Each structure stands twice: as structure tokens, then as C-alpha cells.
Short mmCIF file of C-alpha atoms in Angstrom, two decimals:
data_model
loop_
_atom_site.label_atom_id
_atom_site.label_comp_id
_atom_site.label_asym_id
_atom_site.label_seq_id
_atom_site.Cartn_x
_atom_site.Cartn_y
_atom_site.Cartn_z
CA MET A 188 -31.41 37.66 16.88
CA LYS A 189 -28.91 35.15 18.30
CA ASN A 190 -29.23 32.89 15.22
CA LYS A 191 -28.70 35.86 12.92
CA PHE A 192 -25.57 36.84 14.85
CA VAL A 193 -24.07 33.34 14.47
CA ILE A 194 -24.76 33.31 10.75
CA THR A 195 -23.20 36.75 10.38
CA ILE A 196 -20.02 35.65 12.14
CA LEU A 197 -19.82 32.54 9.94
CA PHE A 198 -20.03 34.51 6.75
CA ALA A 199 -17.56 37.05 8.08
CA CYS A 200 -15.02 34.25 8.68
CA LEU A 201 -15.56 32.87 5.21
CA PHE A 202 -15.10 36.32 3.75
CA VAL A 203 -11.82 36.84 5.61
CA PHE A 204 -10.51 33.50 4.40
CA SER A 205 -11.45 34.37 0.84
CA VAL A 206 -9.53 37.67 0.66
CA GLN A 207 -6.44 37.19 2.80
CA ALA A 208 -3.31 36.11 0.92
CA GLN A 209 -1.94 33.75 3.56
CA HIS A 210 -3.27 31.78 6.52
CA GLN A 211 -1.35 29.52 8.86
CA PHE A 212 -2.84 26.84 11.09
CA THR A 213 -1.04 24.64 13.58
CA LEU A 214 -1.81 21.07 14.54
CA THR A 215 -0.12 19.55 17.57
CA SER A 216 0.18 15.90 18.57
CA PRO A 217 -1.56 14.75 21.77
CA ASN A 218 1.76 14.61 23.66
CA GLY A 219 2.73 18.10 22.45
CA ARG A 220 6.04 17.03 20.88
CA ILE A 221 5.08 17.22 17.18
CA THR A 222 3.63 20.30 15.48
CA ALA A 223 2.53 20.70 11.88
CA ALA A 224 2.21 24.21 10.47
CA ILE A 225 -0.20 24.35 7.50
CA ASN A 226 -0.11 27.40 5.22
CA VAL A 227 -2.91 28.30 2.81
CA GLY A 228 -2.03 30.89 0.17
CA ASP A 229 -0.77 30.85 -3.39
CA LYS A 230 0.43 27.37 -2.51
CA LEU A 231 -0.76 24.89 0.08
CA THR A 232 2.27 23.91 2.18
CA TYR A 233 3.08 22.30 5.50
CA SER A 234 6.11 21.98 7.76
CA VAL A 235 6.77 19.81 10.82
CA THR A 236 8.74 20.21 14.04
CA HIS A 237 9.60 17.65 16.71
CA ASP A 238 10.49 19.02 20.15
CA GLY A 239 11.07 22.38 18.47
CA GLN A 240 13.46 21.02 15.83
CA THR A 241 12.34 21.38 12.22
CA VAL A 242 12.24 17.91 10.65
CA ILE A 243 10.29 18.74 7.48
CA GLU A 244 10.68 22.22 6.02
CA ALA A 245 7.84 23.98 4.19
CA SER A 246 6.74 21.52 1.50
CA PRO A 247 4.01 21.96 -1.13
CA LEU A 248 1.19 19.54 -1.86
CA SER A 249 -1.29 19.57 -4.72
CA LEU A 250 -3.32 17.50 -7.16
CA THR A 251 -3.57 18.53 -10.82
CA LEU A 252 -6.65 17.31 -12.66
CA SER A 253 -6.66 16.56 -16.38
CA THR A 254 -8.82 19.65 -16.87
CA GLY A 255 -5.93 21.80 -15.66
CA GLU A 256 -7.53 22.57 -12.30
CA ILE A 257 -5.02 22.42 -9.44
CA TRP A 258 -6.13 21.50 -5.94
CA GLY A 259 -3.70 23.33 -3.68
CA SER A 260 -2.91 26.36 -5.84
CA LYS A 261 -4.40 29.76 -4.95
CA ALA A 262 -7.07 28.12 -2.84
CA ARG A 263 -8.74 31.05 -1.15
CA GLN A 264 -12.19 30.21 0.17
CA PHE A 265 -12.30 27.36 2.65
CA LYS A 266 -13.73 25.99 5.84
CA ILE A 267 -11.74 24.52 8.70
CA ASN A 268 -12.72 21.83 11.18
CA THR A 269 -10.65 20.39 14.01
CA ARG A 270 -11.14 17.53 16.43
CA ASN A 271 -9.25 15.34 18.89
CA VAL A 272 -9.78 11.59 18.73
CA LYS A 273 -8.97 8.86 21.22
CA ASN A 274 -10.20 5.32 20.76
CA THR A 275 -9.07 1.70 20.59
CA ILE A 276 -8.69 -0.36 17.44
CA THR A 277 -8.90 -4.14 17.56
CA SER A 278 -6.10 -5.58 15.43
CA PRO A 279 -6.45 -9.31 14.73
CA PHE A 280 -3.44 -11.09 13.22
CA TYR A 281 -1.29 -8.01 13.86
CA ARG A 282 1.65 -7.83 16.23
CA LYS A 283 -0.69 -6.36 18.87
CA ASP A 284 -4.21 -7.44 19.81
CA LYS A 285 -5.36 -3.84 20.12
CA ILE A 286 -3.98 -0.40 19.35
CA GLU A 287 -4.62 2.89 21.10
CA ASP A 288 -5.52 5.35 18.35
CA GLU A 289 -5.05 8.94 19.49
CA TYR A 290 -4.53 11.96 17.25
CA ALA A 291 -5.41 15.57 16.54
CA GLU A 292 -7.06 16.33 13.21
CA LEU A 293 -7.47 19.42 11.06
CA VAL A 294 -9.61 19.37 7.91
CA LEU A 295 -9.58 22.08 5.26
CA THR A 296 -12.53 22.02 2.83
CA PHE A 297 -12.36 24.15 -0.30
CA GLY A 298 -15.59 25.13 -2.03
CA ASN A 299 -17.41 21.88 -1.18
CA GLN A 300 -15.43 20.19 -3.96
CA TRP A 301 -12.24 18.99 -2.33
CA GLY A 302 -10.29 19.13 0.89
CA VAL A 303 -7.21 18.03 2.76
CA GLU A 304 -7.13 16.17 6.06
CA PHE A 305 -4.12 16.47 8.37
CA ARG A 306 -3.48 14.30 11.42
CA ALA A 307 -0.84 14.61 14.13
CA TYR A 308 -0.03 11.48 16.11
CA ASN A 309 2.48 11.12 18.92
CA ASP A 310 4.83 9.47 16.43
CA GLY A 311 4.18 11.32 13.21
CA VAL A 312 2.12 13.38 10.80
CA ALA A 313 -0.05 12.38 7.84
CA TYR A 314 -2.19 14.14 5.26
CA ARG A 315 -4.49 13.11 2.43
CA PHE A 316 -6.66 14.73 -0.22
CA VAL A 317 -10.42 14.22 -0.19
CA SER A 318 -12.81 14.63 -3.13
CA GLN A 319 -16.54 15.33 -2.79
CA ARG A 320 -17.12 15.41 -6.55
CA LYS A 321 -19.77 13.05 -7.83
CA LYS A 322 -18.87 13.32 -11.52
CA PRO A 323 -15.95 11.22 -12.82
CA PHE A 324 -12.60 12.87 -13.50
CA THR A 325 -8.96 11.93 -13.92
CA VAL A 326 -5.90 13.01 -11.95
CA GLN A 327 -3.05 14.12 -14.18
CA SER A 328 -0.40 14.35 -11.46
CA GLU A 329 0.22 14.76 -7.75
CA GLU A 330 2.74 17.04 -6.09
CA ALA A 331 4.12 15.30 -3.00
CA VAL A 332 7.32 17.00 -1.84
CA TYR A 333 9.45 16.53 1.26
CA ASN A 334 11.93 19.35 1.90
CA PHE A 335 14.68 18.83 4.46
CA GLY A 336 17.59 20.84 5.83
CA LYS A 337 21.02 20.73 4.23
CA GLY A 338 23.33 17.84 5.03
CA VAL A 339 20.72 15.29 6.10
CA LYS A 340 21.34 11.62 5.38
CA ALA A 341 18.88 9.21 3.81
CA THR A 342 18.60 5.42 3.87
CA VAL A 343 16.78 4.36 0.71
CA PRO A 344 15.98 1.38 -1.56
CA TYR A 345 16.42 2.16 -5.25
CA VAL A 346 14.24 0.45 -7.83
CA ASN A 347 16.36 -2.41 -9.19
CA ALA A 348 15.09 -2.31 -12.78
CA GLY A 349 15.33 -0.05 -15.82
CA LYS A 350 17.67 2.72 -16.89
CA ASP A 351 18.66 5.82 -14.93
CA GLY A 352 16.51 8.77 -15.94
CA ASP A 353 13.91 6.59 -17.66
CA TYR A 354 11.11 6.23 -15.14
CA GLU A 355 8.93 4.21 -17.49
CA SER A 356 11.55 1.46 -17.60
CA GLN A 357 11.65 1.46 -13.78
CA PHE A 358 7.93 1.23 -13.07
CA MET A 359 7.91 -2.56 -13.54
CA ASN A 360 9.99 -3.93 -10.70
CA SER A 361 9.85 -6.44 -7.86
CA PHE A 362 10.23 -3.89 -5.01
CA GLU A 363 13.32 -5.71 -3.78
CA ASN A 364 16.72 -4.21 -3.05
CA THR A 365 19.21 -3.58 -0.28
CA TYR A 366 19.07 -0.16 1.37
CA ILE A 367 21.94 2.30 0.95
CA THR A 368 22.75 5.31 3.14
CA ASP A 369 24.11 8.57 1.72
CA ARG A 370 23.71 12.32 1.91
CA LEU A 371 20.27 13.08 0.56
CA SER A 372 21.76 15.55 -1.91
CA GLN A 373 24.05 12.80 -3.25
CA LEU A 374 21.33 10.29 -4.09
CA ASN A 375 21.03 9.07 -7.68
CA LYS A 376 19.00 11.73 -9.51
CA GLY A 377 17.81 9.35 -12.22
CA ARG A 378 16.57 6.48 -10.12
CA LEU A 379 13.22 5.99 -8.44
CA ILE A 380 13.15 5.14 -4.75
CA PHE A 381 10.38 2.91 -3.46
CA LEU A 382 8.97 3.23 0.05
CA PRO A 383 9.48 3.21 2.95
CA LEU A 384 12.66 5.25 3.29
CA VAL A 385 14.26 7.02 6.24
CA VAL A 386 15.83 10.49 6.51
CA GLU A 387 18.14 11.24 9.45
CA MET A 388 18.35 14.71 10.98
CA ASP A 389 21.33 16.28 12.72
CA GLY A 390 21.13 14.93 16.25
CA GLY A 391 19.84 11.53 15.17
CA LYS A 392 16.09 12.01 14.81
CA LYS A 393 14.57 9.94 12.01
CA VAL A 394 11.70 10.61 9.59
CA CYS A 395 10.28 7.54 7.85
CA ILE A 396 8.38 8.43 4.67
CA THR A 397 5.71 6.04 3.42
CA GLU A 398 1.99 5.92 2.61
CA ALA A 399 -1.16 4.29 3.98
CA ASP A 400 -4.63 3.29 2.78
CA LEU A 401 -3.38 2.96 -0.80
CA GLU A 402 -6.54 2.02 -2.69
CA SER A 403 -7.52 2.54 -6.35
CA TYR A 404 -4.55 4.85 -6.89
CA PRO A 405 -0.92 4.37 -7.96
CA GLY A 406 1.79 3.83 -5.37
CA LEU A 407 4.18 6.65 -4.51
CA TYR A 408 7.86 6.66 -5.47
CA LEU A 409 10.25 9.41 -4.45
CA THR A 410 13.25 10.83 -6.28
CA ASN A 411 16.02 13.34 -5.69
CA ALA A 412 15.81 14.61 -9.26
CA GLN A 413 16.89 18.13 -8.27
CA GLY A 414 20.02 16.96 -6.48
CA ASN A 415 19.27 19.00 -3.36
CA SER A 416 17.87 18.22 0.09
CA SER A 417 14.42 17.49 -1.27
CA LEU A 418 12.46 14.41 -2.32
CA SER A 419 9.61 14.66 -4.80
CA GLY A 420 6.90 12.18 -5.70
CA VAL A 421 6.55 10.18 -8.91
CA LEU A 422 3.52 8.03 -9.69
CA ALA A 423 3.05 5.60 -12.58
CA PRO A 424 0.52 6.77 -15.19
CA TYR A 425 -2.53 4.60 -15.83
CA PRO A 426 -1.91 1.73 -18.29
CA LYS A 427 -3.45 2.22 -21.73
CA LYS A 428 -2.16 -0.94 -23.39
CA ALA A 429 -0.50 -4.04 -21.93
CA GLU A 430 0.74 -7.32 -23.36
CA GLN A 431 0.90 -10.70 -21.68
CA GLY A 432 4.49 -11.82 -21.15
CA GLY A 433 7.22 -11.65 -18.55
CA HIS A 434 7.92 -14.60 -16.27
CA ASN A 435 6.32 -17.70 -17.88
CA MET A 436 3.63 -15.53 -19.51
CA LEU A 437 2.22 -14.70 -16.07
CA GLN A 438 2.64 -10.91 -16.18
CA MET A 439 1.04 -8.03 -18.02
CA GLN A 440 3.68 -5.67 -19.38
CA VAL A 441 2.58 -2.10 -20.02
CA THR A 442 3.39 -0.91 -23.55
CA GLU A 443 1.55 2.43 -23.50
CA ARG A 444 0.22 4.70 -20.77
CA GLU A 445 -2.48 7.34 -20.45
CA ALA A 446 -1.74 11.00 -19.78
CA TYR A 447 -3.14 10.66 -16.26
CA ILE A 448 -2.27 8.67 -13.15
CA ALA A 449 -5.73 7.79 -11.85
CA LYS A 450 -9.41 7.58 -12.67
CA VAL A 451 -11.86 8.85 -10.06
CA ASN A 452 -15.51 7.83 -10.45
CA ALA A 453 -17.14 9.00 -7.21
CA PRO A 454 -16.42 10.91 -3.99
CA ARG A 455 -13.41 9.37 -2.28
CA THR A 456 -10.38 9.80 -0.07
CA PHE A 457 -6.87 9.49 -1.48
CA PRO A 458 -3.89 7.70 0.11
CA TRP A 459 -2.32 9.10 3.26
CA ARG A 460 1.14 10.64 2.87
CA VAL A 461 2.86 9.55 6.09
CA ALA A 462 5.89 10.84 8.00
CA ILE A 463 6.75 8.71 11.04
CA ILE A 464 9.00 10.76 13.34
CA THR A 465 11.12 9.21 16.07
CA ALA A 466 14.01 10.07 18.36
CA ALA A 467 15.11 6.41 18.70
CA ASP A 468 15.33 3.70 16.07
CA LYS A 469 13.32 1.21 18.14
CA GLU A 470 10.35 3.59 17.93
CA LEU A 471 10.22 3.12 14.15
CA ALA A 472 9.68 -0.61 14.56
CA ASP A 473 6.97 0.01 17.17
CA SER A 474 4.96 2.55 15.15
CA ASP A 475 1.40 1.56 14.27
CA MET A 476 0.56 4.59 12.11
CA ILE A 477 0.06 2.61 8.90
CA TYR A 478 -2.42 0.24 10.55
CA LYS A 479 -4.25 3.13 12.21
CA LEU A 480 -4.61 5.05 8.95
CA ALA A 481 -5.88 2.09 6.93
CA SER A 482 -9.58 1.59 6.26
CA PRO A 483 -11.36 -0.64 8.81
CA SER A 484 -12.06 -4.30 8.10
CA ARG A 485 -14.54 -5.16 5.35
CA VAL A 486 -14.68 -8.82 6.35
CA PRO A 487 -17.52 -9.28 8.89
CA ASP A 488 -16.56 -12.80 9.99
CA ILE A 489 -12.86 -13.60 10.38
CA SER A 490 -13.25 -16.69 12.57
CA TRP A 491 -11.99 -18.86 9.68
CA VAL A 492 -8.73 -16.93 9.22
CA LYS A 493 -5.88 -18.97 10.66
CA PRO A 494 -2.32 -17.58 10.56
CA GLY A 495 0.49 -20.10 10.61
CA LYS A 496 3.87 -21.31 9.45
CA VAL A 497 4.44 -22.93 6.07
CA ALA A 498 6.63 -25.77 4.81
CA TRP A 499 7.91 -24.26 1.57
CA ASP A 500 8.94 -26.46 -1.35
CA TRP A 501 10.65 -23.78 -3.44
CA TRP A 502 13.10 -22.88 -0.69
CA ASN A 503 15.02 -26.13 -1.11
CA ASP A 504 14.10 -26.78 -4.76
CA TRP A 505 11.83 -29.75 -3.99
CA ASN A 506 14.86 -31.81 -2.93
CA VAL A 507 14.28 -34.43 -0.23
CA ASP A 508 16.71 -37.22 0.69
CA GLY A 509 16.37 -40.78 1.89
CA VAL A 510 13.01 -41.47 0.25
CA ASP A 511 11.81 -44.31 -1.97
CA PHE A 512 10.35 -42.03 -4.65
CA VAL A 513 11.67 -39.47 -7.13
CA SER A 514 11.42 -36.06 -5.49
CA GLY A 515 9.99 -33.18 -7.47
CA ILE A 516 6.65 -31.66 -8.35
CA ASN A 517 4.48 -34.69 -7.65
CA ASN A 518 2.07 -36.00 -5.04
CA ASP A 519 4.63 -38.22 -3.30
CA THR A 520 6.88 -35.23 -2.60
CA TYR A 521 4.03 -33.08 -1.34
CA LYS A 522 2.76 -35.86 0.92
CA TYR A 523 6.27 -35.94 2.37
CA TYR A 524 6.01 -32.18 3.02
CA ILE A 525 2.58 -32.68 4.60
CA ASP A 526 4.00 -35.34 6.91
CA PHE A 527 6.88 -33.02 7.82
CA ALA A 528 4.51 -30.12 8.53
CA SER A 529 2.26 -32.29 10.66
CA ALA A 530 5.16 -33.76 12.67
CA ASN A 531 6.63 -30.32 13.36
CA GLY A 532 3.48 -28.34 14.13
CA LEU A 533 3.42 -26.34 10.88
CA GLU A 534 -0.05 -25.26 9.88
CA TYR A 535 0.40 -25.23 6.08
CA ILE A 536 2.37 -26.39 3.09
CA ILE A 537 2.56 -24.44 -0.14
CA LEU A 538 2.54 -25.78 -3.67
CA ASP A 539 4.77 -23.21 -5.32
CA GLU A 540 5.16 -22.68 -9.07
CA GLY A 541 4.91 -25.86 -11.15
CA TRP A 542 1.62 -27.47 -10.14
CA ALA A 543 -0.26 -25.76 -13.01
CA VAL A 544 0.68 -26.31 -16.65
CA ASN A 545 3.51 -23.92 -17.62
CA LEU A 546 3.06 -21.01 -20.06
CA GLN A 547 -0.74 -21.30 -20.10
CA ALA A 548 -1.61 -18.84 -17.31
CA ASP A 549 -4.55 -21.10 -16.51
CA LEU A 550 -4.97 -22.38 -12.95
CA MET A 551 -7.57 -24.90 -14.04
CA GLN A 552 -4.92 -26.83 -16.00
CA VAL A 553 -3.02 -28.99 -13.51
CA VAL A 554 0.06 -31.06 -14.44
CA LYS A 555 -0.55 -34.82 -14.57
CA GLU A 556 1.85 -35.48 -11.68
CA ILE A 557 -0.36 -33.52 -9.25
CA ASN A 558 -3.78 -34.42 -7.85
CA ILE A 559 -4.77 -31.50 -5.66
CA LYS A 560 -7.93 -33.08 -4.24
CA GLU A 561 -5.94 -36.12 -3.14
CA LEU A 562 -3.38 -33.86 -1.46
CA VAL A 563 -6.06 -31.79 0.27
CA ASP A 564 -7.77 -34.92 1.62
CA TYR A 565 -4.44 -36.32 2.81
CA ALA A 566 -3.53 -33.01 4.47
CA VAL A 567 -6.88 -32.79 6.28
CA LYS A 568 -6.12 -36.07 8.05
CA LYS A 569 -2.80 -34.58 9.18
CA ASN A 570 -4.34 -31.24 10.27
CA VAL A 571 -2.38 -29.35 7.61
CA GLY A 572 -3.73 -26.79 5.13
CA ILE A 573 -2.82 -26.44 1.44
CA ILE A 574 -1.88 -23.07 -0.09
CA LEU A 575 -1.49 -22.73 -3.86
CA TRP A 576 0.94 -20.45 -5.68
CA ALA A 577 -0.49 -18.44 -8.58
CA GLY A 578 1.00 -16.08 -11.12
CA TYR A 579 -0.69 -12.68 -11.45
CA GLN A 580 -2.33 -13.04 -14.84
CA ALA A 581 -3.41 -16.63 -14.22
CA PHE A 582 -5.21 -15.48 -11.08
CA ASN A 583 -6.50 -12.22 -12.53
CA ARG A 584 -8.06 -13.65 -15.69
CA ASP A 585 -10.33 -16.13 -13.90
CA MET A 586 -10.31 -15.02 -10.26
CA GLU A 587 -13.88 -15.77 -9.24
CA ASN A 588 -13.95 -19.23 -10.80
CA VAL A 589 -10.52 -20.17 -9.46
CA CYS A 590 -11.34 -19.09 -5.90
CA ARG A 591 -14.71 -20.87 -5.93
CA HIS A 592 -13.30 -24.08 -7.40
CA TYR A 593 -10.34 -24.50 -5.08
CA SER A 594 -12.20 -23.31 -2.00
CA GLN A 595 -14.84 -26.00 -2.59
CA MET A 596 -12.01 -28.52 -2.92
CA GLY A 597 -10.69 -27.53 0.53
CA VAL A 598 -7.67 -25.39 -0.39
CA LYS A 599 -6.99 -22.81 2.34
CA GLY A 600 -5.45 -19.94 0.39
CA PHE A 601 -3.33 -18.52 -2.41
CA LYS A 602 0.08 -16.97 -2.78
CA VAL A 603 -0.17 -14.61 -5.76
CA ASP A 604 3.07 -13.56 -7.42
CA PHE A 605 4.65 -11.42 -10.15
CA MET A 606 2.44 -8.35 -10.08
CA ASP A 607 5.66 -6.28 -10.10
CA ARG A 608 3.81 -2.99 -10.60
CA ASP A 609 1.91 -0.53 -8.45
CA ASP A 610 -0.08 1.56 -10.93
CA GLN A 611 -3.80 2.03 -10.23
CA GLU A 612 -4.71 -1.11 -12.18
CA ILE A 613 -2.52 -3.36 -10.02
CA VAL A 614 -3.56 -1.71 -6.76
CA GLU A 615 -7.18 -2.34 -7.69
CA PHE A 616 -6.30 -5.96 -8.48
CA ASP A 617 -4.85 -6.43 -4.98
CA TYR A 618 -8.06 -5.23 -3.35
CA ARG A 619 -10.20 -7.33 -5.67
CA ALA A 620 -8.05 -10.38 -4.94
CA ALA A 621 -8.34 -9.80 -1.20
CA ALA A 622 -12.12 -9.36 -1.40
CA THR A 623 -12.65 -12.40 -3.63
CA CYS A 624 -10.48 -14.60 -1.42
CA ALA A 625 -12.38 -13.41 1.65
CA LYS A 626 -15.66 -14.26 -0.06
CA TYR A 627 -14.52 -17.88 -0.36
CA ASN A 628 -12.75 -18.11 3.03
CA LEU A 629 -9.27 -18.09 1.50
CA ILE A 630 -6.19 -16.52 3.05
CA LEU A 631 -3.90 -14.50 0.77
CA ASP A 632 -0.15 -13.93 0.54
CA LEU A 633 0.94 -11.24 -1.95
CA HIS A 634 4.37 -11.65 -3.53
CA GLY A 635 6.08 -9.27 -6.00
CA MET A 636 4.27 -6.69 -3.91
CA TYR A 637 4.77 -3.03 -3.09
CA LYS A 638 5.10 -1.61 0.43
CA PRO A 639 2.68 -2.67 3.21
CA ALA A 640 0.08 0.13 3.29
CA GLY A 641 -2.66 -1.25 5.53
CA LEU A 642 -4.45 -3.72 3.25
CA ASN A 643 -4.14 -6.30 6.04
CA ARG A 644 -6.40 -4.19 8.26
CA THR A 645 -9.04 -3.73 5.56
CA TYR A 646 -8.87 -7.40 4.60
CA PRO A 647 -7.53 -9.41 7.57
CA ASN A 648 -7.32 -12.54 5.40
CA VAL A 649 -4.24 -10.93 3.79
CA LEU A 650 -1.63 -12.45 6.08
CA ASN A 651 1.62 -11.59 4.34
CA PHE A 652 3.39 -9.30 1.86
CA GLU A 653 6.63 -10.27 0.13
#
């Protein structure tokens, strides 16, 4: 009889959830200062308070599939699970050796097909969609909205490419710009904003908007297209056609896109939408939410990963004085850099652009002035490692062979440059590059790169983003 009673109660709860128009659930951070209110009804929305002050007003979230199905609209029947977590994360090559990971979690599961996970940390709130579907599908669009009160200020970096109002022309960019501060309602309506960005409340509290665990999915931009106190998400559609070109034929330039933003081939989680909330600016710099939310390491042995400082040729245009050779892209110059690195305790030198034949996008073609094996052998005697620069398409087209070849030669890593996109194709490239480099004990520096989103936790051999 007791088992029958439990089953009856369970079905009664499911029945209530399926017929009521609106349900609200609250999720509170371990220290009690942050509360997220999640509403399930015609729309799925959430709002956030910090010490009783509303910092994010009711904001909708949804995924629209290419079939027309909308996850987050009129979702009636669901299950709810909650838990509190407290553990310690080891964090090699991070600014801390270990991180205390403590949060409250609420998971809504709708019809055993999809769900949304919410987490409340002591310094912020995050949510992500989850799919349990085994059959492939495509995501047409995502609704990621952040509503704020009137009069708030925002400090944002605009995309520095393309034309106002033409998002397609802005998707290819280097993710570099100075930040500007203005009333949120006065931001440029036609220009994409890359992440992270910061919104300031009355009284000085800050909300930093970014994302974490960005894998096999396009990166999130925000825009103030409505000209009010709201930011809404924009994501680059999946590339349909691309042509080799750009900087020295090292980029792939998208000429046509699909009518969807992402392909999904199996059950998966989607990127975390993150709001870091602080009362003091120094707390923003100390937040570890992105690292905590990233997927754990996939590299079993990291004993070979060696962070360090680099003597960088490009920074001073290969110019060295007082030498008895012609400085430039040649072995004599790089031996000089190796000597300098060794004498000053620098762990690496980098051979930036120029060591491979120009305009060929082929890292197996080395200019006649460079003998990489000779440089590697010379550097070994000086206890200095060699890192090679590589353009995106040159690395992408022959990744496995390139990594195997130069790893066997004794090269310690690659700096890969000029991706300048963050659609699903490029995000997948970054993970593939990290995994392939790890396979051959190579460290990786990613240049022309979107926001840090936790890849360095999943692949600790990724030591830098630029």
C-alpha cells in the first residue's frame, strides 16, 4: 500500500504541473544573497535578485528547432529536481591550485525530451538547455534575453568589423576592441557586442554577462536592437559555403549560411548562459564561475604541460642590434632569441608568421632560411622550447599530420591564429585542435579567438587565449 501511495502522489504532482497555467520556483545561492525566480507558463522566464535588489528582470529563454518546435514555449508537463553541491575542483595552470565549487541547482525536465538546468552560486547565476534526444536535429535559433531596469549603464565591446545593421558582415571579426560605457538604452542598435560585458545597477552592483562550456555550438553575441534596457542574443548561422582567403590565404570566409545555427547529433548539454553578480569590482576579477561550469579535463596525463614565458619575435619585428648577421626570419636570428630566452629564464621562443612558405597554407613547406630541426636541437641544449605560429586553414587542413610531424621533431606547441569567427564550425575546430595537440603532447595558444569559456579546464594544454 505504501508503494501505491507514493506512485499516486507522483502522478498527482505531474497532473498538477500539466494543467496549471503558471508555476514559479526559487533557487537561492548557498550564502543566501542571490535568488533566481524561475517561471514556467506560456513562456519560460527567470529573474534574479541580489540582497533583495532586482538585478535581472523577468527574461525569457527558449530554443527553436528547425521543425518549428519551441523549447520554452507553453511547456506544461515537467519534472523538477533540486540538489546542493559542495566539492573541490583541482585547477592546474589556473590562477588558483584548487577551487571550492559550491552551488544550488534546479533542473526542469520536460517530457523526457529536453530540460533546463539552473545553478545559483555565491557570485552569480547560470542556466543551460539540455537535450535527451537521440535522433539528429538542427537548432534554428535561441532566445537569450537579459532585461534590466531603466537607466542602467553598460560597459561593452562592439564588434570592430562590418556595417551597422548587417550582422552577417560583423560575424567575421577578431574579437578585439576597446570597451565603451553608456546608458544601455543608448547603445548602438545595429552593432553586435561580443562577450563578456558588464551592466551596472543603481547603487553600483555589477552584472557580467558571458557564457561557459561553449562546445559544438556558436558563440553568443548580444545587441540592444530594441533600443531599450534589454539585451538580446544573436548567434551566427552554420556555414553552408566558405572560400579560402583573408590574411595570406589562411582564413575561410563564409559566403553562404544555413537556415539554422547548430547541428545536434546526439543527447547533449548546451552552453551555460552566465551572469556573474558582484557588489565590488574586485569580485569580478576573482570569480571562478567560468572555470567551474566548464567540462572537466579530458587529458588524463598533464605532467608534460609546462606553462612559461615566451621571447616573441613579432613584437619587435625581428629586429636585433649589434650582431654579425642579417636579422630577420632565419636561423641566426632565432638562435639569438634562444640565447636571450636561456639567459633570462624564459621557457620558450615562438616562430611567428613567416617560417612557412607564404600564401600556400601548408605548414609542411618551410622557407629555405629556416631549419626547424636545427633550431629545436639548439634550443634543447639551452633548455628552451620552440612554439610555432600557424594560420587557421594551414593548421585545419592537415592537423593530424602537422601535429605528429612537429611533435616528433621536438616542437613544444602551436600558436594558431586568424580563426576570426565563432560559428559552430570554428568552435568545433578549437576543440579538435586542443584534443589533437594534447594527443601529441603539444601546448596550444589560440589567437584571433573569442571569449575564454572554459576550454582551458577541459584541455589544460590550452595555455592562452588572445
